[in-house]
Tab-separated table of C-alpha atoms in Angstrom:
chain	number	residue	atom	x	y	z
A	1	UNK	CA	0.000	0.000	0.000
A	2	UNK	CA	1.226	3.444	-0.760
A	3	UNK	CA	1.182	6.155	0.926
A	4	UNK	CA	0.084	9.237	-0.228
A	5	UNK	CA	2.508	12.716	0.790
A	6	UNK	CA	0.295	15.190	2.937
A	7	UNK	CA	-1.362	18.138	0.912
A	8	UNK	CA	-2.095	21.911	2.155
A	9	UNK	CA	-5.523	21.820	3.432
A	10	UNK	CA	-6.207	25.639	3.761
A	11	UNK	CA	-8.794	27.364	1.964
A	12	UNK	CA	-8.338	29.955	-0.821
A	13	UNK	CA	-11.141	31.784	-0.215
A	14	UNK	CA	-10.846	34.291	-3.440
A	15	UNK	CA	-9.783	31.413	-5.763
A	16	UNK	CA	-12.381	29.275	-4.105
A	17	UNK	CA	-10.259	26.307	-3.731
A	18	UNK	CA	-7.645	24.250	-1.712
A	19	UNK	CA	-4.089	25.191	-2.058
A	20	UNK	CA	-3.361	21.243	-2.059
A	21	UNK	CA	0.767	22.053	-1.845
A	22	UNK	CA	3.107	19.221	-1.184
A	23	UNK	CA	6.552	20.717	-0.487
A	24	UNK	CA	7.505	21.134	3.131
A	25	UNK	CA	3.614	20.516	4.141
A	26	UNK	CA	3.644	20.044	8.497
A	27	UNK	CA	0.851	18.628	10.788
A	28	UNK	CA	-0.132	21.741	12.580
A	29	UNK	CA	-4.095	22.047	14.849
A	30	UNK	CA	-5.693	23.095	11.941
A	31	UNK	CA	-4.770	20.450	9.184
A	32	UNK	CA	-1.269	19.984	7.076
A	33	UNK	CA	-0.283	23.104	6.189
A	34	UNK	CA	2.640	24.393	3.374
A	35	UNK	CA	5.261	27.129	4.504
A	36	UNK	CA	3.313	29.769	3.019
A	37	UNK	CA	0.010	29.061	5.033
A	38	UNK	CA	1.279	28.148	8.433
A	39	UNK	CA	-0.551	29.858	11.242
A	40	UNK	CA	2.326	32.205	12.135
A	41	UNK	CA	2.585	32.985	8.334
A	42	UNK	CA	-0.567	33.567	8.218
A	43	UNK	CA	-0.802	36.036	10.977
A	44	UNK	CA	1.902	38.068	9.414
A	45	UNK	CA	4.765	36.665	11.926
A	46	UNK	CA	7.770	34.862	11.481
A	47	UNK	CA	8.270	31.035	12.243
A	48	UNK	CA	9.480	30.200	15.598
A	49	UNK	CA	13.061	28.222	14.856
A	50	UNK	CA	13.211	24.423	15.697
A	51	UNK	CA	14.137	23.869	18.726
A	52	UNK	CA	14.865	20.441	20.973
A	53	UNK	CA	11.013	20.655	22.004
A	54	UNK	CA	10.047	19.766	25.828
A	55	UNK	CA	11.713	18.261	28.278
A	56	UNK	CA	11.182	14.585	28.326
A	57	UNK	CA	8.976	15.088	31.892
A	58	UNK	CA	7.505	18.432	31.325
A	59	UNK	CA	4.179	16.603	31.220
A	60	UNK	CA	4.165	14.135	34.143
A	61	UNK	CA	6.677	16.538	36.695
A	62	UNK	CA	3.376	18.800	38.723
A	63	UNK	CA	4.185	22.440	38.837
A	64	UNK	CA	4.470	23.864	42.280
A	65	UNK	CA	1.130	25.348	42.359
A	66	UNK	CA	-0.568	22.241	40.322
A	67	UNK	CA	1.413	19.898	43.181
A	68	UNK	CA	0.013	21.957	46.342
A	69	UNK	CA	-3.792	21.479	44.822
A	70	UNK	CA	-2.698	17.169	43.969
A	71	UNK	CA	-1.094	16.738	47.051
A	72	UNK	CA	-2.355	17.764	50.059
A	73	UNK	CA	-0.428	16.032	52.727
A	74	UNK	CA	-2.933	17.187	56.005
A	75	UNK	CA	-5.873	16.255	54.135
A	76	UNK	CA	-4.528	13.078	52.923
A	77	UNK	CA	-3.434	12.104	56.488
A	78	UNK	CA	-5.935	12.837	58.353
A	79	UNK	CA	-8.160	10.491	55.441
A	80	UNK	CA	-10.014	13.508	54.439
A	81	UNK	CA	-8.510	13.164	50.540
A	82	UNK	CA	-8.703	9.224	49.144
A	83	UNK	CA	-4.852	8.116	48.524
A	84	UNK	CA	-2.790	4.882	48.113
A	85	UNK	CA	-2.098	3.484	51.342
A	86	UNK	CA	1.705	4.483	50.570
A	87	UNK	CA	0.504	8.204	50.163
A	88	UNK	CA	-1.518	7.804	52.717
A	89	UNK	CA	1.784	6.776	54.748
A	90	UNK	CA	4.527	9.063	53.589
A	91	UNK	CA	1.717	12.466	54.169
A	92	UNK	CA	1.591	10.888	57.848
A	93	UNK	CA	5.129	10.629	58.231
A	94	UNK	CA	5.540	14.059	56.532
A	95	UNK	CA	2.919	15.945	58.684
A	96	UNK	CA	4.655	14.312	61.785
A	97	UNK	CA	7.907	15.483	60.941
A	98	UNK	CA	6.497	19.118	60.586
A	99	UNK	CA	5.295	18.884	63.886
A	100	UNK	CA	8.126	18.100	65.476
């Protein structure tokens, strides 16, 4: 089976057609799009340079204010917030510690 190469989907609205491009076409939110009708091109900006992307945990490492709202360590020991029994451990242990 052969795979066909991706195609600009956007919309010429005054030639009332697809552009239908294939060189340099990306996957972007809004469909496959060629260099000349990438968002940022689009909106009259420049495209932001390739870059090494996120850092392999910036989606499963909590930020500080996300990781006070998860992790609650008073409400999870004292059993007021369901948690693993390990949680529910370690919050004990840490909330004890704090008091002392």
């Amino acid at each position: 089976m052969t795979e066909t190469p991706p195609e600009c989907r956007h919309w010429i609205g005054d030639a009332r057609r697809y552009c239908r491009a294939l060189d340099a076409v990306r996957p972007y939110l809004t469909g496959p799009r060629c260099p000349l009708h990438t968002p940022a091109a689009l909106g009259g900006r420049a495209e932001s340079p390739p870059g090494p992307g996120w850092p392999a945990g910036a989606w499963s490492t909590p930020s500080p204010q996300s990781a006070s709202a998860l992790f609650d360590q008073r409400a999870v020991a004292s059993g007021k917030r369901r948690a693993s029994a390990s949680t529910y451990r370690a919050a004990q242990h840490a909330v004890r510690e704090r008091k002392s």
